[in-house]
């Protein structure tokens, strides 16, 4: 599903990723870990074309990312749901409308949008806050909106950047279980996290990156 | 389809930023009012100029000794000229009759006259596009050479000044209209650009969620077209009231005012023009989107 082939990424002579290669199978759930500043977020960014890589090749499904045309990017991104580390919620839209946006972009009917959004909000325990403004909510609640928005369209790929960064341990487990459920339904999931507790006992594959390289592969 | 969302977003933005949008609508309306009144003025000037042209004629005076057949062939020669739209023969007798009618009670001055001193003549109506000094001069030079034509009254200076007057007004009017039209596009462009930059952060996020260019553009285009359309609507209403007021209030004092015409097609045309200028302005404002 996703192939990295000797991928390098530099920011002004500063190497963030150097010759990184790995493969993720369709339907896999994979953790990427490493200390802060290791390049986890950058790796995810390269997948959703939020940044361009400088060397190597990334293949996602039928797309070769070095060759993808600008006009194809919107449709390519529709295959991906992203849990951003900095949330990227829309300040002037309600919780409901923030989540619904992912479906409006995909052209679903308002009726279908309503059904799907209500369901996903129930799953992340936010149904009672549907009409609230996200900016008025706690960090944990905002985090769950972002997760709801990422999964609501049931995309083939879900990229989650520190999805439990703002959650207490119990809620973190809930979120990981939610992502596991979605994974069982067929989505390929990549989770970047600096905290080992998250993948402990999951039995999923974990890639550890440090100093711009994959230094270890292990089982959670 | 996301069009419902686009419309909702556009209306939300119109309401959220109501003052800037209102100012924009009023600026657009003011410019369109001037454009409409200018257009109305030019439209009526053109009608007036047409009337003047209809009245413009060239008169050629004929040799008295021409036979009826010679006159007939002369008339068809004149009629065959490209510049000539119609000819009218005025015999000595009818010339005298016209003159007497014209002078009315003073016509007794001819009473003692037993010969008719007038000469037969032909009045030529000239096609509008040929009414200018050069063409009239060329034509009268050509006609001068024809046997049987004694003298020509052409008044090319009058023809030329009617045309000059009309052309200058039209050109001036068009320049003002084009300038104001660009101004309307610019005002809408600036407004939408401001709204676009205010929502820049939001747009960057929507791009990452997989939005296409048209998904991002649509609310702005709708907003621009609503601003333009509303501006058009206001300008049409105000211009029409203005037209109504001057024709009814001034019509009795200055009769020519009553002959002014406000074409009803203009109403629809300006609504569409307003909306179109809005879309153009908004389209330029959103500009090229990068992913
Ligand atoms: N846009 C950028 N410009 C310059 N340097 C960047 C940029 N984004 C990330 N970096 C640098 O790349 C490195 C990896 O960052 P990041 O991928 O965010 O790490 P992580 O998510 O593992 O904490 C850091 O040293 C960071 O400073
Ligand atoms: Mg990070």
XYZ file of C-alpha atoms and ligand atoms in Angstrom:
539
model
C 0.000 0.000 0.000
C 2.738 2.489 0.999
C 6.377 2.143 -0.077
C 9.262 4.385 0.983
C 12.353 3.859 -1.152
C 15.506 5.632 0.020
C 13.539 8.755 0.827
C 15.482 11.797 1.978
C 14.173 15.118 3.133
C 16.278 18.203 3.802
C 15.350 21.567 5.197
C 18.064 24.064 4.201
C 20.988 21.610 4.468
C 19.463 20.209 7.653
C 18.714 16.513 7.121
C 15.368 15.423 8.546
C 15.137 12.016 6.870
C 18.029 10.218 5.182
C 17.505 7.238 2.866
C 14.455 5.938 4.669
C 12.969 2.738 3.238
C 10.029 0.708 4.512
C 6.785 -0.856 3.367
C 3.302 -0.830 4.886
C 0.848 -3.463 3.794
C -2.752 -2.667 3.012
C -4.816 -2.897 6.184
C -1.799 -2.712 8.463
C -1.630 -0.614 11.601
C 1.862 0.766 12.089
C 3.447 2.916 14.779
C 6.273 5.325 14.161
C 8.121 6.375 17.246
C 11.222 8.264 18.197
C 12.245 11.290 20.217
C 10.819 14.689 19.572
C 12.411 16.212 16.485
C 13.231 12.798 14.996
C 11.191 13.440 11.866
C 7.937 11.557 12.591
C 5.644 14.425 11.600
C 7.742 15.114 8.523
C 7.410 11.491 7.437
C 3.615 11.722 7.644
C 3.663 15.078 5.845
C 5.521 13.500 2.930
C 2.736 10.930 2.596
C -0.065 13.501 2.381
C 1.952 15.836 0.171
C 2.135 18.486 2.857
C 5.829 18.640 1.977
C 7.972 17.391 -0.921
C 10.855 14.964 -0.488
C 14.246 15.526 -2.070
C 15.460 12.022 -2.882
C 14.031 8.572 -3.436
C 10.431 7.654 -4.142
C 7.218 7.195 -2.225
C 4.469 5.062 -3.718
C 0.977 5.153 -2.224
C -1.516 2.862 -3.912
C -1.394 3.768 -7.601
C 0.299 7.105 -7.004
C 4.021 7.755 -7.423
C 4.361 10.834 -5.270
C 7.360 12.292 -7.137
C 5.284 12.351 -10.297
C 1.821 13.220 -9.033
C 0.308 16.209 -10.852
C -0.887 19.199 -8.849
C -4.379 18.741 -10.224
C -4.468 15.174 -8.859
C -3.511 16.125 -5.311
C -7.050 16.896 -4.076
C -8.310 13.519 -5.218
C -5.236 11.784 -3.859
C -5.780 13.407 -0.464
C -9.371 12.176 -0.406
C -7.920 8.712 0.225
C -6.310 9.934 3.417
C -7.685 11.015 6.782
C -5.269 13.049 8.860
C -5.101 13.617 12.608
C -2.883 16.692 12.724
C -0.582 17.222 15.664
C -1.773 20.854 15.812
C -5.412 19.825 15.147
C -6.099 22.323 12.336
C -9.733 22.786 13.340
C -11.775 25.554 11.718
C -12.387 28.188 14.372
C -15.648 29.534 12.986
C -17.387 26.202 12.443
C -19.204 24.104 15.025
C -17.930 20.663 16.035
C -20.536 19.115 13.746
C -19.549 21.263 10.769
C -15.846 20.648 11.313
C -16.413 16.914 11.037
C -18.975 17.310 8.234
C -16.421 19.257 6.186
C -14.518 16.064 5.391
C -17.693 14.660 3.819
C -18.758 17.896 2.089
C -15.380 17.977 0.377
C -16.152 14.469 -0.846
C -19.499 15.597 -2.222
C -21.841 13.556 -0.035
C -25.476 14.541 0.359
C -26.453 16.470 3.498
C -28.664 13.575 4.592
C -25.824 11.090 4.414
C -23.490 13.586 6.062
C -25.866 13.974 8.983
C -26.133 10.233 9.551
C -22.387 9.623 9.353
C -21.337 12.593 11.456
C -23.817 11.759 14.227
C -22.512 8.226 14.329
C -18.853 9.163 14.497
C -19.496 11.868 17.116
C -21.200 9.257 19.235
C -18.147 7.026 18.917
C -15.786 9.719 20.163
C -18.252 10.794 22.865
C -18.872 14.259 21.487
C -22.489 14.035 20.458
C -23.623 16.382 23.196
C -21.084 18.965 22.000
C -22.015 18.839 18.302
C -23.167 22.457 18.161
C -20.349 23.850 20.314
C -17.490 25.879 18.970
C -14.352 23.729 19.099
C -12.275 26.618 20.442
C -14.364 26.581 23.624
C -13.568 22.930 24.315
C -10.721 21.215 26.136
C -7.602 19.869 24.449
C -8.842 16.307 24.774
C -12.205 17.173 23.249
C -10.539 19.012 20.371
C -8.316 15.999 19.803
C -11.378 13.787 19.482
C -12.985 16.155 16.953
C -9.856 15.877 14.830
C -9.982 12.101 15.048
C -13.673 12.098 14.146
C -12.951 14.284 11.108
C -10.106 11.991 10.019
C -12.122 8.784 10.194
C -15.638 9.931 9.234
C -15.115 9.397 5.501
C -13.622 5.951 6.145
C -10.547 6.702 4.050
C -8.169 3.955 2.890
C -5.335 5.508 4.857
C -5.350 7.241 8.217
C -2.329 9.220 9.394
C -2.409 10.101 13.064
C 0.255 12.470 14.408
C 0.440 12.194 18.223
C -3.302 11.415 18.379
C -3.215 11.065 22.143
C -0.889 13.941 22.855
C -3.534 15.796 24.817
C -5.398 12.909 26.358
C -5.221 11.259 29.767
C -4.106 7.597 29.756
C -7.643 6.165 29.854
C -8.917 8.243 26.979
C -5.718 7.438 25.095
C -6.558 3.748 25.292
C -10.085 4.500 24.034
C -8.687 6.370 21.060
C -6.256 3.583 20.203
C -9.112 1.091 20.461
C -11.202 3.293 18.150
C -8.348 3.379 15.633
C -7.996 -0.405 15.961
C -11.694 -0.826 15.119
C -11.328 1.364 12.078
C -8.251 -0.639 11.136
C -10.298 -3.831 11.365
C -12.682 -2.323 8.821
C -9.807 -2.194 6.344
C -8.126 1.193 6.699
C -4.340 1.309 6.718
C -3.245 3.323 9.738
C 0.033 5.020 10.616
C 0.365 6.477 14.091
C 3.267 8.725 15.018
C 3.898 8.931 18.733
C 6.756 9.638 21.071
C 5.175 7.661 23.938
C 5.848 3.893 24.030
C 2.792 3.219 26.251
C 0.616 3.690 23.218
C 1.854 0.686 21.271
C 2.756 -1.447 24.259
C 0.889 -4.765 24.054
C -0.798 -3.885 20.763
C 1.148 -6.518 18.860
C 1.515 -4.065 15.963
C 4.701 -3.264 14.089
C 6.689 -0.273 15.368
C 9.364 1.675 13.485
C 11.713 3.721 15.593
C 13.385 6.690 13.922
C 16.197 8.716 15.352
C 18.697 11.101 13.829
C 16.925 10.973 10.446
C 17.096 7.175 10.079
C 15.019 4.125 10.954
C 17.082 2.662 13.768
C 14.896 -0.190 14.926
C 11.872 -2.244 13.974
C 9.963 -3.978 16.759
C 6.604 -5.387 17.839
C 4.421 -3.447 20.261
C -22.941 17.908 -4.073
C -21.217 20.653 -2.147
C -23.062 23.547 -3.758
C -25.397 23.907 -0.766
C -22.337 24.196 1.427
C -20.790 26.779 -0.930
C -23.941 28.888 -0.876
C -24.217 28.665 2.896
C -20.566 29.606 3.303
C -21.002 32.554 0.945
C -24.029 33.856 2.853
C -22.307 33.311 6.189
C -19.376 35.390 4.956
C -21.725 38.086 3.619
C -23.312 38.363 7.055
C -20.125 37.974 9.112
C -18.422 40.733 7.134
C -21.560 42.782 6.532
C -19.983 46.250 6.661
C -17.225 45.629 4.188
C -19.701 43.840 1.920
C -22.272 46.610 2.213
C -19.678 49.229 1.376
C -18.655 47.169 -1.629
C -22.260 46.770 -2.812
C -22.873 50.519 -2.520
C -19.666 51.349 -4.378
C -20.603 48.923 -7.130
C -24.136 50.348 -7.259
C -22.855 53.933 -7.479
C -20.537 53.096 -10.342
C -23.231 51.161 -12.160
C -25.656 54.070 -11.736
C -23.211 56.354 -13.504
C -22.660 53.699 -16.179
C -26.409 53.259 -16.688
C -27.133 56.995 -16.855
C -24.201 57.397 -19.222
C -25.511 54.567 -21.367
C -28.988 56.057 -21.278
C -27.579 59.404 -22.345
C -25.611 57.878 -25.219
C -28.535 55.732 -26.289
C -30.748 58.794 -26.490
C -28.049 60.898 -28.131
C -27.756 58.255 -30.797
C -31.492 58.366 -31.422
C -31.254 62.149 -31.611
C -28.312 61.978 -33.992
C -30.261 59.541 -36.146
C -33.112 61.994 -36.313
C -30.736 64.766 -37.308
C -29.253 62.539 -39.962
C -32.671 61.734 -41.315
C -33.230 65.425 -41.732
C -29.902 65.999 -43.368
C -30.226 66.157 -47.115
C -28.282 67.376 -50.059
C -30.019 69.437 -52.715
C -28.981 69.567 -56.366
C -30.475 72.212 -58.613
C -31.202 71.187 -62.168
C -31.020 72.867 -65.520
C -34.548 74.144 -66.379
C -34.313 72.942 -69.933
C -34.088 69.235 -69.124
C -36.793 67.101 -70.688
C -38.848 64.718 -68.680
C -36.841 61.761 -69.973
C -33.574 63.425 -69.127
C -34.838 64.134 -65.610
C -35.920 60.529 -65.237
C -32.507 59.178 -66.253
C -30.764 61.753 -64.060
C -32.825 60.616 -61.079
C -31.877 56.990 -61.634
C -28.207 58.001 -61.957
C -28.448 59.774 -58.617
C -30.335 56.910 -57.017
C -27.674 54.458 -58.145
C -24.978 56.229 -56.131
C -23.848 54.129 -53.171
C -24.118 57.088 -50.756
C -27.696 57.931 -51.656
C -30.525 56.320 -49.737
C -33.426 58.086 -51.482
C -34.118 60.888 -53.928
C -37.043 63.262 -54.239
C -37.695 65.348 -57.307
C -39.063 68.848 -56.714
C -40.404 70.507 -59.860
C -40.426 74.266 -60.349
C -44.111 74.311 -59.557
C -43.989 72.274 -56.404
C -40.970 74.267 -55.266
C -43.048 77.401 -55.587
C -45.935 75.777 -53.772
C -43.682 74.695 -50.914
C -42.205 78.152 -50.732
C -45.625 79.796 -50.611
C -46.779 77.423 -47.905
C -43.669 78.160 -45.990
C -44.175 81.928 -46.199
C -47.913 81.652 -45.513
C -49.537 85.111 -45.373
C -46.451 86.719 -46.889
C -46.937 84.706 -50.052
C -48.624 87.742 -51.700
C -45.133 88.970 -52.649
C -45.243 86.504 -55.512
C -48.596 87.750 -56.742
C -47.235 90.103 -59.359
C -44.895 87.470 -60.714
C -45.948 85.775 -63.915
C -42.772 83.711 -64.395
C -41.583 81.174 -61.903
C -38.013 82.159 -60.946
C -37.295 78.916 -59.139
C -35.358 76.002 -60.584
C -36.315 72.340 -60.364
C -34.291 70.454 -57.806
C -33.623 66.996 -56.390
C -33.336 66.353 -52.664
C -30.946 63.526 -51.815
C -31.046 61.641 -48.552
C -27.591 60.374 -47.666
C -26.901 57.140 -45.823
C -25.721 57.745 -42.281
C -22.298 56.248 -42.663
C -21.466 58.568 -45.560
C -22.341 61.747 -43.715
C -18.938 63.327 -43.211
C -17.108 66.205 -44.834
C -14.934 64.123 -47.114
C -17.629 61.889 -48.544
C -20.058 64.749 -49.007
C -17.378 66.786 -50.782
C -16.401 63.873 -53.033
C -20.025 63.220 -53.838
C -20.747 66.813 -54.688
C -17.616 67.019 -56.852
C -18.765 63.944 -58.755
C -22.307 65.232 -59.145
C -21.003 68.584 -60.378
C -19.648 66.793 -63.456
C -23.029 65.376 -64.447
C -24.748 67.199 -67.304
C -27.933 68.939 -66.262
C -26.869 69.690 -62.720
C -26.380 73.389 -62.213
C -25.592 73.843 -58.622
C -25.277 71.807 -55.419
C -26.167 72.686 -51.886
C -24.312 70.231 -49.650
C -23.649 71.859 -46.261
C -20.885 69.377 -45.486
C -19.853 71.474 -42.476
C -23.213 70.818 -40.786
C -22.977 67.120 -41.528
C -19.492 67.041 -40.156
C -20.341 68.835 -36.913
C -23.319 66.594 -36.196
C -21.018 63.623 -36.582
C -18.175 65.152 -34.646
C -20.458 66.070 -31.771
C -21.928 62.581 -31.669
C -18.602 60.807 -31.968
C -16.899 62.863 -29.241
C -19.742 62.257 -26.833
C -19.774 58.547 -27.599
C -16.025 58.227 -27.163
C -15.995 60.172 -23.935
C -18.937 58.162 -22.647
C -17.321 54.867 -23.574
C -14.051 55.813 -21.873
C -15.909 56.695 -18.687
C -17.956 53.493 -18.866
C -14.903 51.298 -19.416
C -13.050 53.008 -16.575
C -15.955 52.561 -14.194
C -16.448 48.936 -15.251
C -12.807 48.220 -14.434
C -13.393 50.092 -11.182
C -16.326 47.828 -10.311
C -14.246 44.720 -10.966
C -11.432 46.176 -8.863
C -13.672 47.025 -5.912
C -15.139 43.512 -5.845
C -11.671 42.061 -6.356
C -10.322 43.992 -3.356
C -13.212 43.029 -1.118
C -13.051 39.341 -1.975
C -9.261 39.449 -1.622
C -9.609 40.782 1.925
C -12.169 38.091 2.768
C -9.931 35.487 1.160
C -6.932 36.512 3.250
C -9.026 36.522 6.405
C -9.870 32.910 5.667
C -6.400 31.959 4.444
C -5.672 29.662 7.379
C -8.990 27.905 6.927
C -8.339 27.457 3.215
C -4.932 25.904 3.849
C -6.613 23.377 6.151
C -9.362 22.596 3.657
C -6.698 21.934 1.009
C -5.098 19.326 3.267
C -8.477 17.648 3.691
C -8.672 17.078 -0.057
C -10.723 20.047 -1.282
C -10.552 20.764 -5.001
C -9.928 24.209 -6.426
C -13.577 24.675 -7.264
C -14.653 23.636 -3.765
C -12.422 26.397 -2.379
C -13.314 28.979 -5.028
C -17.057 28.451 -5.193
C -18.075 30.354 -2.010
C -16.020 33.368 -3.119
C -17.457 33.322 -6.632
C -20.966 33.110 -5.194
C -20.216 35.930 -2.786
C -18.776 38.078 -5.596
C -21.755 37.414 -7.829
C -24.195 38.272 -5.027
C -22.350 41.541 -4.373
C -22.388 42.350 -8.105
C -26.008 41.305 -8.540
C -27.166 43.356 -5.550
C -25.161 46.335 -6.793
C -26.795 45.882 -10.201
C -30.257 45.649 -8.659
C -29.796 48.806 -6.589
C -28.356 50.711 -9.539
C -31.243 49.721 -11.810
C -33.835 50.752 -9.234
C -32.149 54.085 -8.522
C -31.564 54.863 -12.219
C -35.125 53.983 -13.095
C -36.496 56.176 -10.303
C -34.225 58.946 -11.508
C -35.419 58.503 -15.080
C -39.024 58.353 -13.912
C -38.573 61.498 -11.839
C -36.999 63.591 -14.574
C -39.407 62.532 -17.305
C -42.479 63.191 -15.144
C -41.284 66.240 -13.280
C -39.367 67.969 -16.054
C -41.351 66.620 -18.979
C -43.965 69.362 -18.811
C -41.317 72.085 -18.691
C -38.863 70.658 -21.214
C -40.875 68.609 -23.710
C -37.778 66.933 -25.207
C -37.249 65.150 -21.881
C -40.408 63.161 -22.492
C -38.881 61.691 -25.596
C -36.089 60.068 -23.576
C -36.324 56.301 -23.555
C -35.296 53.820 -20.836
C -34.987 50.443 -22.566
C -36.465 47.700 -20.358
C -33.846 45.234 -21.600
C -31.336 47.290 -19.607
C -32.872 46.015 -16.370
C -31.985 42.390 -17.054
C -28.730 43.236 -18.764
C -27.447 45.162 -15.767
C -28.404 42.466 -13.278
C -26.427 39.974 -15.332
C -23.572 42.427 -15.901
C -23.434 43.091 -12.135
C -23.264 39.405 -11.295
C -20.729 38.777 -14.060
C -18.412 41.580 -12.931
C -18.698 40.144 -9.411
C -17.646 36.703 -10.563
C -14.749 38.127 -12.578
C -13.524 40.211 -9.622
C -13.822 37.272 -7.231
C -12.122 34.916 -9.666
C -9.110 37.228 -9.979
C -9.064 37.718 -6.196
C -8.921 34.015 -5.396
C -6.236 33.669 -8.022
C -4.127 30.583 -8.583
C -4.408 28.046 -5.807
C -1.352 26.016 -4.945
C -1.431 22.598 -3.383
N 9.075 23.483 7.825
C 10.250 23.196 8.424
N 11.342 23.956 8.176
C 12.524 23.687 8.738
N 12.717 22.676 9.578
C 11.676 21.874 9.874
C 10.385 22.108 9.314
N 9.547 21.155 9.783
C 10.286 20.375 10.591
N 11.551 20.800 10.656
C 12.626 20.192 11.423
O 12.661 18.821 11.085
C 12.947 18.053 12.223
C 11.884 16.989 12.407
O 10.663 17.611 12.761
P 9.343 16.780 12.989
O 9.109 15.943 11.796
O 8.286 17.713 13.391
O 9.764 15.874 14.220
P 8.838 15.022 15.185
O 7.470 15.029 14.663
O 9.460 13.665 15.179
O 8.961 15.663 16.537
C 13.036 19.003 13.402
O 14.405 19.266 13.658
C 12.355 20.237 12.918
O 12.937 21.376 13.501
Mg 5.705 15.683 15.505
